[in-house]
PDB file of C-alpha atoms in Angstrom:
ATOM      1  CA  MET A   1     -23.337   7.494  14.210  1.00  0.00           C
ATOM      2  CA  LYS A   2     -20.758   5.302  13.980  1.00  0.00           C
ATOM      3  CA  LYS A   3     -21.609   1.417  14.824  1.00  0.00           C
ATOM      4  CA  THR A   4     -20.483  -0.411  18.197  1.00  0.00           C
ATOM      5  CA  TYR A   5     -20.215  -3.892  17.622  1.00  0.00           C
ATOM      6  CA  ARG A   6     -21.900  -6.236  20.373  1.00  0.00           C
ATOM      7  CA  GLN A   7     -20.375  -9.550  21.438  1.00  0.00           C
ATOM      8  CA  LEU A   8     -22.592 -11.936  20.963  1.00  0.00           C
ATOM      9  CA  SER A   9     -23.791 -13.485  24.953  1.00  0.00           C
ATOM     10  CA  PHE A  10     -23.605 -17.207  25.979  1.00  0.00           C
ATOM     11  CA  GLU A  11     -27.134 -17.432  25.739  1.00  0.00           C
ATOM     12  CA  GLU A  12     -26.920 -16.298  22.095  1.00  0.00           C
ATOM     13  CA  ARG A  13     -23.668 -18.773  21.289  1.00  0.00           C
ATOM     14  CA  PHE A  14     -26.473 -21.963  23.183  1.00  0.00           C
ATOM     15  CA  ALA A  15     -29.159 -20.930  20.480  1.00  0.00           C
ATOM     16  CA  ILE A  16     -26.947 -20.769  17.469  1.00  0.00           C
ATOM     17  CA  GLU A  17     -25.277 -24.219  18.963  1.00  0.00           C
ATOM     18  CA  VAL A  18     -28.902 -25.900  18.714  1.00  0.00           C
ATOM     19  CA  MET A  19     -30.624 -24.269  15.870  1.00  0.00           C
ATOM     20  CA  TYR A  20     -26.964 -25.223  13.592  1.00  0.00           C
ATOM     21  CA  ARG A  21     -27.198 -29.093  14.793  1.00  0.00           C
ATOM     22  CA  SER A  22     -30.641 -28.946  14.221  1.00  0.00           C
ATOM     23  CA  GLY A  23     -30.228 -27.983  10.480  1.00  0.00           C
ATOM     24  CA  VAL A  24     -31.518 -24.141  10.512  1.00  0.00           C
ATOM     25  CA  VAL A  25     -29.811 -22.278   8.221  1.00  0.00           C
ATOM     26  CA  VAL A  26     -27.610 -19.499   9.151  1.00  0.00           C
ATOM     27  CA  ARG A  27     -29.768 -16.439   7.918  1.00  0.00           C
ATOM     28  CA  GLU A  28     -32.751 -17.807   9.680  1.00  0.00           C
ATOM     29  CA  ILE A  29     -30.350 -17.806  12.891  1.00  0.00           C
ATOM     30  CA  ALA A  30     -29.877 -14.622  12.264  1.00  0.00           C
ATOM     31  CA  ILE A  31     -33.201 -13.343  11.958  1.00  0.00           C
ATOM     32  CA  PHE A  32     -33.905 -15.047  15.009  1.00  0.00           C
ATOM     33  CA  LEU A  33     -31.165 -13.364  16.929  1.00  0.00           C
ATOM     34  CA  ARG A  34     -31.732  -9.968  15.644  1.00  0.00           C
ATOM     35  CA  ARG A  35     -28.005 -10.577  14.271  1.00  0.00           C
ATOM     36  CA  SER A  36     -26.457  -9.887  11.055  1.00  0.00           C
ATOM     37  CA  PRO A  37     -25.896 -13.349   9.117  1.00  0.00           C
ATOM     38  CA  ASN A  38     -22.004 -12.401   8.721  1.00  0.00           C
ATOM     39  CA  THR A  39     -21.834 -12.667  12.484  1.00  0.00           C
ATOM     40  CA  VAL A  40     -23.507 -15.656  12.899  1.00  0.00           C
ATOM     41  CA  SER A  41     -21.670 -17.173  10.047  1.00  0.00           C
ATOM     42  CA  ARG A  42     -18.087 -15.566  11.425  1.00  0.00           C
ATOM     43  CA  GLU A  43     -19.039 -16.887  15.182  1.00  0.00           C
ATOM     44  CA  VAL A  44     -19.365 -20.685  13.641  1.00  0.00           C
ATOM     45  CA  ARG A  45     -16.440 -20.379  11.297  1.00  0.00           C
ATOM     46  CA  LYS A  46     -13.921 -18.715  13.627  1.00  0.00           C
ATOM     47  CA  ASN A  47     -15.148 -20.808  17.264  1.00  0.00           C
ATOM     48  CA  SER A  48     -16.096 -24.183  15.613  1.00  0.00           C
ATOM     49  CA  VAL A  49     -13.661 -27.469  17.135  1.00  0.00           C
ATOM     50  CA  HIS A  50     -13.073 -30.062  14.629  1.00  0.00           C
ATOM     51  CA  GLY A  51     -15.837 -28.574  12.537  1.00  0.00           C
ATOM     52  CA  VAL A  52     -18.411 -28.980  15.292  1.00  0.00           C
ATOM     53  CA  TYR A  53     -19.832 -25.208  17.123  1.00  0.00           C
ATOM     54  CA  GLY A  54     -20.900 -25.806  20.923  1.00  0.00           C
ATOM     55  CA  ALA A  55     -21.856 -22.590  23.170  1.00  0.00           C
ATOM     56  CA  GLU A  56     -18.909 -23.829  25.884  1.00  0.00           C
ATOM     57  CA  LYS A  57     -15.946 -24.370  23.308  1.00  0.00           C
ATOM     58  CA  ALA A  58     -17.043 -20.839  21.315  1.00  0.00           C
ATOM     59  CA  LYS A  59     -17.144 -19.432  24.801  1.00  0.00           C
ATOM     60  CA  HIS A  60     -13.309 -20.615  25.983  1.00  0.00           C
ATOM     61  CA  LYS A  61     -12.073 -19.698  22.254  1.00  0.00           C
ATOM     62  CA  VAL A  62     -13.023 -16.492  22.302  1.00  0.00           C
ATOM     63  CA  SER A  63     -11.805 -16.068  25.911  1.00  0.00           C
ATOM     64  CA  ALA A  64      -8.141 -17.543  24.627  1.00  0.00           C
ATOM     65  CA  ARG A  65      -8.302 -15.501  21.921  1.00  0.00           C
ATOM     66  CA  ARG A  66      -8.930 -12.113  24.487  1.00  0.00           C
ATOM     67  CA  TRP A  67      -6.422 -13.398  26.839  1.00  0.00           C
ATOM     68  CA  ARG A  68      -3.738 -13.836  24.133  1.00  0.00           C
ATOM     69  CA  ALA A  69      -4.228 -10.690  22.547  1.00  0.00           C
ATOM     70  CA  LYS A  70      -3.691  -8.733  26.171  1.00  0.00           C
ATOM     71  CA  ARG A  71      -0.741 -10.930  26.331  1.00  0.00           C
ATOM     72  CA  GLN A  72       0.847  -9.447  23.182  1.00  0.00           C
ATOM     73  CA  CYS A  73       0.159  -5.711  23.589  1.00  0.00           C
ATOM     74  CA  MET A  74       1.797  -6.391  27.429  1.00  0.00           C
ATOM     75  CA  LYS A  75       4.916  -8.116  26.123  1.00  0.00           C
ATOM     76  CA  VAL A  76       5.470  -4.604  24.056  1.00  0.00           C
ATOM     77  CA  ALA A  77       4.510  -2.557  26.873  1.00  0.00           C
ATOM     78  CA  MET A  78       6.254  -5.004  29.694  1.00  0.00           C
ATOM     79  CA  ASP A  79       9.366  -4.833  26.977  1.00  0.00           C
ATOM     80  CA  SER A  80      11.946  -1.549  27.420  1.00  0.00           C
ATOM     81  CA  PHE A  81      13.581  -1.971  23.918  1.00  0.00           C
ATOM     82  CA  LEU A  82      10.669  -2.822  22.175  1.00  0.00           C
ATOM     83  CA  SER A  83       8.315  -0.130  23.356  1.00  0.00           C
ATOM     84  CA  ARG A  84      11.052   2.437  22.858  1.00  0.00           C
ATOM     85  CA  PHE A  85      11.771   0.347  19.152  1.00  0.00           C
ATOM     86  CA  VAL A  86       8.016   0.669  18.586  1.00  0.00           C
ATOM     87  CA  GLU A  87       7.690   4.277  18.993  1.00  0.00           C
ATOM     88  CA  GLU A  88      10.688   5.572  17.625  1.00  0.00           C
ATOM     89  CA  LYS A  89       9.582   3.636  13.713  1.00  0.00           C
ATOM     90  CA  LEU A  90       6.133   5.119  14.322  1.00  0.00           C
ATOM     91  CA  GLU A  91       7.560   8.381  14.863  1.00  0.00           C
ATOM     92  CA  THR A  92       9.146   8.239  11.443  1.00  0.00           C
ATOM     93  CA  LYS A  93       5.913   7.150   9.773  1.00  0.00           C
ATOM     94  CA  TRP A  94       6.611   3.300   9.969  1.00  0.00           C
ATOM     95  CA  SER A  95       3.482   1.393   9.849  1.00  0.00           C
ATOM     96  CA  PRO A  96       2.437  -1.409  12.798  1.00  0.00           C
ATOM     97  CA  ARG A  97       2.992  -4.384   9.776  1.00  0.00           C
ATOM     98  CA  GLN A  98       6.390  -2.561   8.562  1.00  0.00           C
ATOM     99  CA  ILE A  99       7.570  -2.650  12.613  1.00  0.00           C
ATOM    100  CA  SER A 100       6.062  -6.426  13.093  1.00  0.00           C
ATOM    101  CA  GLY A 101       8.032  -7.530   9.802  1.00  0.00           C
ATOM    102  CA  TYR A 102      11.421  -5.888  10.970  1.00  0.00           C
ATOM    103  CA  LEU A 103      11.319  -7.393  14.180  1.00  0.00           C
ATOM    104  CA  ARG A 104      10.753 -10.733  12.982  1.00  0.00           C
ATOM    105  CA  ARG A 105      13.045 -10.400   9.565  1.00  0.00           C
ATOM    106  CA  GLU A 106      16.354  -8.505  11.003  1.00  0.00           C
ATOM    107  CA  LEU A 107      15.637  -9.023  15.042  1.00  0.00           C
ATOM    108  CA  GLY A 108      14.076 -12.428  15.112  1.00  0.00           C
ATOM    109  CA  ILE A 109      11.436 -11.348  17.869  1.00  0.00           C
ATOM    110  CA  GLY A 110       8.021 -12.181  16.898  1.00  0.00           C
ATOM    111  CA  CYS A 111       5.482  -9.272  18.121  1.00  0.00           C
ATOM    112  CA  SER A 112       2.620  -8.992  15.677  1.00  0.00           C
ATOM    113  CA  ALA A 113       0.930  -5.923  13.726  1.00  0.00           C
ATOM    114  CA  LYS A 114      -1.903  -6.336  15.880  1.00  0.00           C
ATOM    115  CA  ALA A 115      -0.487  -6.086  19.323  1.00  0.00           C
ATOM    116  CA  ILE A 116       1.796  -3.569  18.123  1.00  0.00           C
ATOM    117  CA  TYR A 117      -1.626  -1.589  17.100  1.00  0.00           C
ATOM    118  CA  LYS A 118      -3.013  -2.256  20.172  1.00  0.00           C
ATOM    119  CA  PHE A 119      -0.218  -0.985  22.298  1.00  0.00           C
ATOM    120  CA  THR A 120      -0.688   2.368  20.222  1.00  0.00           C
ATOM    121  CA  GLU A 121      -3.980   2.611  21.313  1.00  0.00           C
ATOM    122  CA  ALA A 122      -3.060   1.724  25.295  1.00  0.00           C
ATOM    123  CA  ARG A 123      -0.282   4.500  25.160  1.00  0.00           C
ATOM    124  CA  GLY A 124      -2.240   7.227  23.091  1.00  0.00           C
ATOM    125  CA  LEU A 125      -0.110   7.244  20.026  1.00  0.00           C
ATOM    126  CA  ASP A 126      -2.762   6.835  17.745  1.00  0.00           C
ATOM    127  CA  HIS A 127      -1.635  10.280  16.248  1.00  0.00           C
ATOM    128  CA  LEU A 128       1.132   8.510  14.884  1.00  0.00           C
ATOM    129  CA  LEU A 129      -0.922   5.839  12.765  1.00  0.00           C
ATOM    130  CA  PHE A 130       0.382   7.956  10.007  1.00  0.00           C
ATOM    131  CA  TRP A 131      -2.313   7.269   7.090  1.00  0.00           C
ATOM    132  CA  SER A 132      -6.057   5.829   6.944  1.00  0.00           C
ATOM    133  CA  TRP A 133      -6.590   6.092   3.235  1.00  0.00           C
ATOM    134  CA  ASN A 134     -10.075   5.091   1.303  1.00  0.00           C
ATOM    135  CA  ASP A 135      -8.824   3.534  -1.898  1.00  0.00           C
ATOM    136  CA  HIS A 136     -12.819   3.531  -3.001  1.00  0.00           C
ATOM    137  CA  LYS A 137     -14.384   6.583  -5.079  1.00  0.00           C
ATOM    138  CA  SER A 138     -17.404   5.363  -6.047  1.00  0.00           C
ATOM    139  CA  GLY A 139     -19.879   6.822  -8.357  1.00  0.00           C
ATOM    140  CA  ARG A 140     -17.843   8.108 -10.440  1.00  0.00           C
ATOM    141  CA  LYS A 141     -18.651   7.018 -14.075  1.00  0.00           C
ATOM    142  CA  ARG A 142     -16.075   6.588 -16.900  1.00  0.00           C
ATOM    143  CA  GLY A 143     -15.754   7.927 -19.878  1.00  0.00           C
ATOM    144  CA  HIS A 144     -14.989   6.904 -23.676  1.00  0.00           C
ATOM    145  CA  TRP A 145     -12.194   6.624 -25.240  1.00  0.00           C
ATOM    146  CA  LYS A 146     -10.606   6.842 -28.515  1.00  0.00           C
ATOM    147  CA  THR A 147      -6.952   5.167 -29.480  1.00  0.00           C
ATOM    148  CA  ALA A 148      -4.972   7.473 -30.573  1.00  0.00           C
ATOM    149  CA  HIS A 149      -3.302   7.077 -34.143  1.00  0.00           C
ATOM    150  CA  ASP A 150       0.471   7.600 -33.765  1.00  0.00           C
ATOM    151  CA  GLY A 151       1.606   4.555 -33.160  1.00  0.00           C
ATOM    152  CA  ARG A 152       1.882   4.784 -28.925  1.00  0.00           C
ATOM    153  CA  LYS A 153       2.032   1.147 -28.146  1.00  0.00           C
ATOM    154  CA  TYR A 154      -0.317   0.172 -25.544  1.00  0.00           C
ATOM    155  CA  ILE A 155       0.116  -1.967 -22.466  1.00  0.00           C
ATOM    156  CA  ASP A 156      -1.826  -4.882 -24.608  1.00  0.00           C
ATOM    157  CA  SER A 157       1.120  -5.125 -26.185  1.00  0.00           C
ATOM    158  CA  ARG A 158       3.682  -5.453 -23.875  1.00  0.00           C
ATOM    159  CA  PRO A 159       6.173  -8.200 -22.689  1.00  0.00           C
ATOM    160  CA  GLU A 160       6.026  -9.481 -19.323  1.00  0.00           C
ATOM    161  CA  ARG A 161       7.621  -7.144 -17.039  1.00  0.00           C
ATOM    162  CA  ILE A 162      10.931  -9.221 -15.503  1.00  0.00           C
ATOM    163  CA  GLY A 163      13.549  -8.334 -13.162  1.00  0.00           C
ATOM    164  CA  VAL A 164      14.540  -4.602 -11.667  1.00  0.00           C
ATOM    165  CA  GLY A 165      14.306  -1.725 -14.440  1.00  0.00           C
ATOM    166  CA  HIS A 166      11.019  -1.743 -15.169  1.00  0.00           C
ATOM    167  CA  PHE A 167       8.786   1.982 -14.586  1.00  0.00           C
ATOM    168  CA  GLU A 168       5.455   3.621 -14.379  1.00  0.00           C
ATOM    169  CA  LEU A 169       5.524   6.801 -14.608  1.00  0.00           C
ATOM    170  CA  ASP A 170       3.538   9.662 -13.943  1.00  0.00           C
ATOM    171  CA  PHE A 171       3.144  13.625 -13.082  1.00  0.00           C
ATOM    172  CA  ILE A 172       1.508  15.394  -9.487  1.00  0.00           C
ATOM    173  CA  VAL A 173      -0.012  18.264 -10.728  1.00  0.00           C
ATOM    174  CA  SER A 174      -0.777  22.038  -8.824  1.00  0.00           C
ATOM    175  CA  LYS A 175      -3.505  23.881  -9.955  1.00  0.00           C
ATOM    176  CA  GLU A 176      -1.227  26.529  -8.321  1.00  0.00           C
ATOM    177  CA  SER A 177       1.575  27.272 -10.919  1.00  0.00           C
ATOM    178  CA  ALA A 178       2.833  24.956 -13.925  1.00  0.00           C
ATOM    179  CA  SER A 179       5.575  23.306 -11.852  1.00  0.00           C
ATOM    180  CA  VAL A 180       5.200  19.311 -11.272  1.00  0.00           C
ATOM    181  CA  LEU A 181       6.610  16.289  -9.542  1.00  0.00           C
ATOM    182  CA  LEU A 182       7.592  13.788 -12.183  1.00  0.00           C
ATOM    183  CA  VAL A 183       7.839  10.474 -10.601  1.00  0.00           C
ATOM    184  CA  ALA A 184       9.026   7.411 -11.769  1.00  0.00           C
ATOM    185  CA  VAL A 185       8.688   3.860  -9.592  1.00  0.00           C
ATOM    186  CA  ASP A 186      10.313   0.472 -10.424  1.00  0.00           C
ATOM    187  CA  THR A 187       7.730  -2.534 -10.495  1.00  0.00           C
ATOM    188  CA  VAL A 188       9.810  -5.261  -8.710  1.00  0.00           C
ATOM    189  CA  THR A 189      11.476  -3.268  -6.150  1.00  0.00           C
ATOM    190  CA  LYS A 190       8.963  -0.415  -5.412  1.00  0.00           C
ATOM    191  CA  GLN A 191      12.178   2.248  -5.814  1.00  0.00           C
ATOM    192  CA  THR A 192      11.132   5.787  -6.173  1.00  0.00           C
ATOM    193  CA  PHE A 193      12.684   8.742  -7.792  1.00  0.00           C
ATOM    194  CA  ILE A 194      11.204  11.797  -8.182  1.00  0.00           C
ATOM    195  CA  ARG A 195      11.996  14.836  -9.705  1.00  0.00           C
ATOM    196  CA  LYS A 196      10.842  18.954  -9.613  1.00  0.00           C
ATOM    197  CA  LEU A 197       9.949  20.335 -12.956  1.00  0.00           C
ATOM    198  CA  LEU A 198       9.278  23.959 -13.977  1.00  0.00           C
ATOM    199  CA  ASN A 199       6.139  22.703 -16.759  1.00  0.00           C
ATOM    200  CA  ARG A 200       5.891  19.742 -18.619  1.00  0.00           C
ATOM    201  CA  LYS A 201       6.999  21.193 -22.147  1.00  0.00           C
ATOM    202  CA  ARG A 202       8.925  18.693 -24.255  1.00  0.00           C
ATOM    203  CA  THR A 203      12.657  19.941 -24.091  1.00  0.00           C
ATOM    204  CA  THR A 204      11.811  20.008 -19.577  1.00  0.00           C
ATOM    205  CA  ILE A 205      10.175  16.595 -19.889  1.00  0.00           C
ATOM    206  CA  ARG A 206      13.204  15.249 -22.092  1.00  0.00           C
ATOM    207  CA  ARG A 207      15.782  16.927 -20.395  1.00  0.00           C
ATOM    208  CA  ALA A 208      14.443  15.530 -16.621  1.00  0.00           C
ATOM    209  CA  LEU A 209      14.015  12.140 -18.051  1.00  0.00           C
ATOM    210  CA  SER A 210      17.696  11.753 -19.106  1.00  0.00           C
ATOM    211  CA  ALA A 211      19.279  13.191 -15.751  1.00  0.00           C
ATOM    212  CA  LEU A 212      16.690  11.218 -13.485  1.00  0.00           C
ATOM    213  CA  PHE A 213      17.786   7.848 -15.958  1.00  0.00           C
ATOM    214  CA  ARG A 214      21.514   8.669 -16.268  1.00  0.00           C
ATOM    215  CA  GLY A 215      23.340   5.245 -15.473  1.00  0.00           C
ATOM    216  CA  ILE A 216      20.144   3.784 -14.504  1.00  0.00           C
ATOM    217  CA  LEU A 217      18.879   0.424 -16.684  1.00  0.00           C
ATOM    218  CA  VAL A 218      15.723   1.165 -17.834  1.00  0.00           C
ATOM    219  CA  LYS A 219      13.567  -1.505 -19.528  1.00  0.00           C
ATOM    220  CA  SER A 220      10.498  -0.344 -20.490  1.00  0.00           C
ATOM    221  CA  ILE A 221       8.220   2.722 -19.268  1.00  0.00           C
ATOM    222  CA  THR A 222       4.891   2.446 -18.553  1.00  0.00           C
ATOM    223  CA  THR A 223       2.947   5.979 -18.133  1.00  0.00           C
ATOM    224  CA  ASP A 224      -0.579   7.653 -18.987  1.00  0.00           C
ATOM    225  CA  ASN A 225      -1.803  10.134 -21.983  1.00  0.00           C
ATOM    226  CA  ASP A 226      -0.557  12.440 -20.591  1.00  0.00           C
ATOM    227  CA  ILE A 227       0.171  15.601 -23.641  1.00  0.00           C
ATOM    228  CA  ALA A 228       3.540  15.714 -22.304  1.00  0.00           C
ATOM    229  CA  PHE A 229       4.634  12.046 -23.841  1.00  0.00           C
ATOM    230  CA  THR A 230       3.220  13.212 -27.220  1.00  0.00           C
ATOM    231  CA  CYS A 231       7.402  13.306 -27.689  1.00  0.00           C
ATOM    232  CA  TRP A 232       7.495   9.186 -26.770  1.00  0.00           C
ATOM    233  CA  ARG A 233       9.058   8.119 -29.881  1.00  0.00           C
ATOM    234  CA  GLU A 234      12.282  11.139 -28.593  1.00  0.00           C
ATOM    235  CA  LEU A 235      12.346   9.808 -25.609  1.00  0.00           C
ATOM    236  CA  GLU A 236      12.765   5.749 -26.921  1.00  0.00           C
ATOM    237  CA  THR A 237      15.182   7.010 -28.421  1.00  0.00           C
ATOM    238  CA  LEU A 238      17.447   9.414 -25.885  1.00  0.00           C
ATOM    239  CA  LEU A 239      16.203   6.925 -23.302  1.00  0.00           C
ATOM    240  CA  ASN A 240      16.897   3.055 -25.670  1.00  0.00           C
ATOM    241  CA  THR A 241      14.141   2.035 -23.957  1.00  0.00           C
ATOM    242  CA  ARG A 242       9.948   1.340 -24.676  1.00  0.00           C
ATOM    243  CA  ILE A 243       7.194   2.839 -23.689  1.00  0.00           C
ATOM    244  CA  TYR A 244       4.096   1.744 -23.047  1.00  0.00           C
ATOM    245  CA  PHE A 245       0.744   3.813 -22.117  1.00  0.00           C
ATOM    246  CA  THR A 246      -2.050   2.928 -20.470  1.00  0.00           C
ATOM    247  CA  HIS A 247      -5.542   3.170 -21.968  1.00  0.00           C
ATOM    248  CA  PRO A 248      -7.473   6.401 -21.506  1.00  0.00           C
ATOM    249  CA  TYR A 249      -9.323   6.601 -18.431  1.00  0.00           C
ATOM    250  CA  HIS A 250      -7.869   3.421 -17.330  1.00  0.00           C
ATOM    251  CA  SER A 251      -5.107   4.987 -14.618  1.00  0.00           C
ATOM    252  CA  TRP A 252      -5.508   1.663 -12.891  1.00  0.00           C
ATOM    253  CA  GLU A 253      -3.079  -0.137 -15.050  1.00  0.00           C
ATOM    254  CA  LYS A 254      -0.118   1.926 -13.842  1.00  0.00           C
ATOM    255  CA  GLY A 255      -1.651   1.349  -9.936  1.00  0.00           C
ATOM    256  CA  LEU A 256       1.805   1.084  -8.487  1.00  0.00           C
ATOM    257  CA  VAL A 257       2.714   4.639  -9.961  1.00  0.00           C
ATOM    258  CA  GLU A 258      -1.045   5.930  -8.722  1.00  0.00           C
ATOM    259  CA  ASN A 259      -0.650   4.312  -5.219  1.00  0.00           C
ATOM    260  CA  THR A 260       2.677   5.875  -4.947  1.00  0.00           C
ATOM    261  CA  ASN A 261       1.542   9.663  -5.169  1.00  0.00           C
ATOM    262  CA  ARG A 262      -1.025   9.240  -2.832  1.00  0.00           C
ATOM    263  CA  TRP A 263       1.463   8.313  -0.340  1.00  0.00           C
ATOM    264  CA  ILE A 264       3.081  11.906  -1.752  1.00  0.00           C
ATOM    265  CA  ARG A 265      -0.015  13.733  -1.436  1.00  0.00           C
ATOM    266  CA  CYS A 266       0.198  12.955   2.137  1.00  0.00           C
ATOM    267  CA  PHE A 267       3.577  15.079   1.838  1.00  0.00           C
ATOM    268  CA  VAL A 268       2.228  17.701  -0.612  1.00  0.00           C
ATOM    269  CA  PRO A 269      -1.637  18.216  -0.441  1.00  0.00           C
ATOM    270  CA  LYS A 270      -3.868  19.388  -3.718  1.00  0.00           C
ATOM    271  CA  ARG A 271      -3.873  22.901  -2.937  1.00  0.00           C
ATOM    272  CA  ARG A 272      -0.240  23.071  -1.796  1.00  0.00           C
ATOM    273  CA  ASP A 273       1.841  25.117  -4.807  1.00  0.00           C
ATOM    274  CA  ILE A 274       4.498  22.183  -6.019  1.00  0.00           C
ATOM    275  CA  ALA A 275       6.718  25.253  -6.995  1.00  0.00           C
ATOM    276  CA  SER A 276       7.080  26.015  -3.012  1.00  0.00           C
ATOM    277  CA  VAL A 277       8.794  22.230  -2.173  1.00  0.00           C
ATOM    278  CA  SER A 278      11.687  22.365  -1.163  1.00  0.00           C
ATOM    279  CA  GLU A 279      14.631  20.113  -1.620  1.00  0.00           C
ATOM    280  CA  GLU A 280      14.903  19.278   2.325  1.00  0.00           C
ATOM    281  CA  GLU A 281      10.866  18.153   1.687  1.00  0.00           C
ATOM    282  CA  MET A 282      12.061  16.257  -1.977  1.00  0.00           C
ATOM    283  CA  ARG A 283      14.505  14.336   0.640  1.00  0.00           C
ATOM    284  CA  GLU A 284      12.138  13.340   3.646  1.00  0.00           C
ATOM    285  CA  ILE A 285       9.670  12.122   1.148  1.00  0.00           C
ATOM    286  CA  LEU A 286      12.056   9.830  -0.770  1.00  0.00           C
ATOM    287  CA  SER A 287      13.305   8.245   2.359  1.00  0.00           C
ATOM    288  CA  PHE A 288       9.799   7.613   3.412  1.00  0.00           C
ATOM    289  CA  LEU A 289       9.000   5.639   0.235  1.00  0.00           C
ATOM    290  CA  ASN A 290      12.285   4.267   0.090  1.00  0.00           C
ATOM    291  CA  ASP A 291      14.259   3.455   3.216  1.00  0.00           C
ATOM    292  CA  ARG A 292      10.957   1.641   5.200  1.00  0.00           C
ATOM    293  CA  PRO A 293      10.532  -1.930   4.831  1.00  0.00           C
ATOM    294  CA  ARG A 294       7.953  -3.272   2.579  1.00  0.00           C
ATOM    295  CA  GLU A 295       5.858  -6.336   3.526  1.00  0.00           C
ATOM    296  CA  CYS A 296       5.278  -6.584  -0.809  1.00  0.00           C
ATOM    297  CA  ILE A 297       9.035  -7.096  -0.809  1.00  0.00           C
ATOM    298  CA  GLY A 298       9.898  -9.680   2.084  1.00  0.00           C
ATOM    299  CA  PHE A 299      10.286  -6.723   4.755  1.00  0.00           C
ATOM    300  CA  ARG A 300      13.002  -5.109   2.634  1.00  0.00           C
ATOM    301  CA  SER A 301      13.500  -1.390   2.381  1.00  0.00           C
ATOM    302  CA  PRO A 302      13.206  -0.702  -1.696  1.00  0.00           C
ATOM    303  CA  LYS A 303      16.553   1.303  -1.659  1.00  0.00           C
ATOM    304  CA  GLU A 304      18.264  -1.722  -0.282  1.00  0.00           C
ATOM    305  CA  TYR A 305      16.082  -4.148  -2.322  1.00  0.00           C
ATOM    306  CA  TYR A 306      17.242  -1.885  -5.823  1.00  0.00           C
ATOM    307  CA  SER A 307      20.699  -1.457  -4.877  1.00  0.00           C
ATOM    308  CA  SER A 308      21.065  -5.675  -4.592  1.00  0.00           C
ATOM    309  CA  LEU A 309      19.305  -6.540  -8.130  1.00  0.00           C
ATOM    310  CA  THR A 310      20.838  -3.831  -9.773  1.00  0.00           C
ATOM    311  CA  ALA A 311      24.225  -4.957  -8.189  1.00  0.00           C
ATOM    312  CA  SER A 312      23.369  -8.578  -9.135  1.00  0.00           C
ATOM    313  CA  VAL A 313      23.128  -7.284 -13.027  1.00  0.00           C
ATOM    314  CA  LEU A 314      26.139  -5.198 -13.225  1.00  0.00           C
ATOM    315  CA  LEU A 315      27.665  -8.333 -12.084  1.00  0.00           C
ATOM    316  CA  GLY A 316      26.059 -10.770 -14.292  1.00  0.00           C
ATOM    317  CA  GLY A 317      23.838 -12.576 -12.169  1.00  0.00           C
TER     318      GLY A 317
END
């Protein structure tokens, strides 16, 4: 059963004030109130004024925050442009944080992500909040690994990745067929490239990477120890670059492409036969990944940022 949070009453706040000022530690106050120590600690931290906690002032601070939150929600609802803009962007799978950042950066409009969440809930648009993903899979045991002796370079020896042109590479596979998606992500701009391949044979990989990176600056590639990359020496020569490998069972060492794959899986579930993914679907996935503003790159889109940096490199900037 889902736990519901119960707001502190004024009497509880008064007890916190008296006990805290008397030097009673947070854990003992929590036991007395039958509350979580985190609840008491958060209450004191958020609602103290100049380092002093008082029940009356705490009550006023909480009321003021609620009023501001309600006003922020109304700001979206009462502005026809904002409400229409928010709904349109939610429809195209932008997150509230991305919408907020874009409004501030491009239009100079201050509208918090929290306000957009509240508006979304009030309008019954929760289904448009695209994805809730649990990144943590507990209980998985890590395997032991042996270092390959074919001269491959692990990321321990990889120089610092500076500027555009450093890629992380991975496959999205299917149990239904030999077809795979080859995914490459630029580590600075987050620009993503995807190719659908019939298989992971050496000739297929060589041909696909040659086409994928044609005319593109490739300073380095980081990938895992997939059997498809046993021809890494050929690929280094073909692409005129350096290929580095993550350690076995250390997928987080190429975390950017791993995270990108999770987003792609929203469009291509694990049970889906990758051979059935159409070109139109590929374009939709790439648009989702490359055309939306991203907080980690200043609310620019990967496409916009990649274009500006590659143009700068070509101009010698």
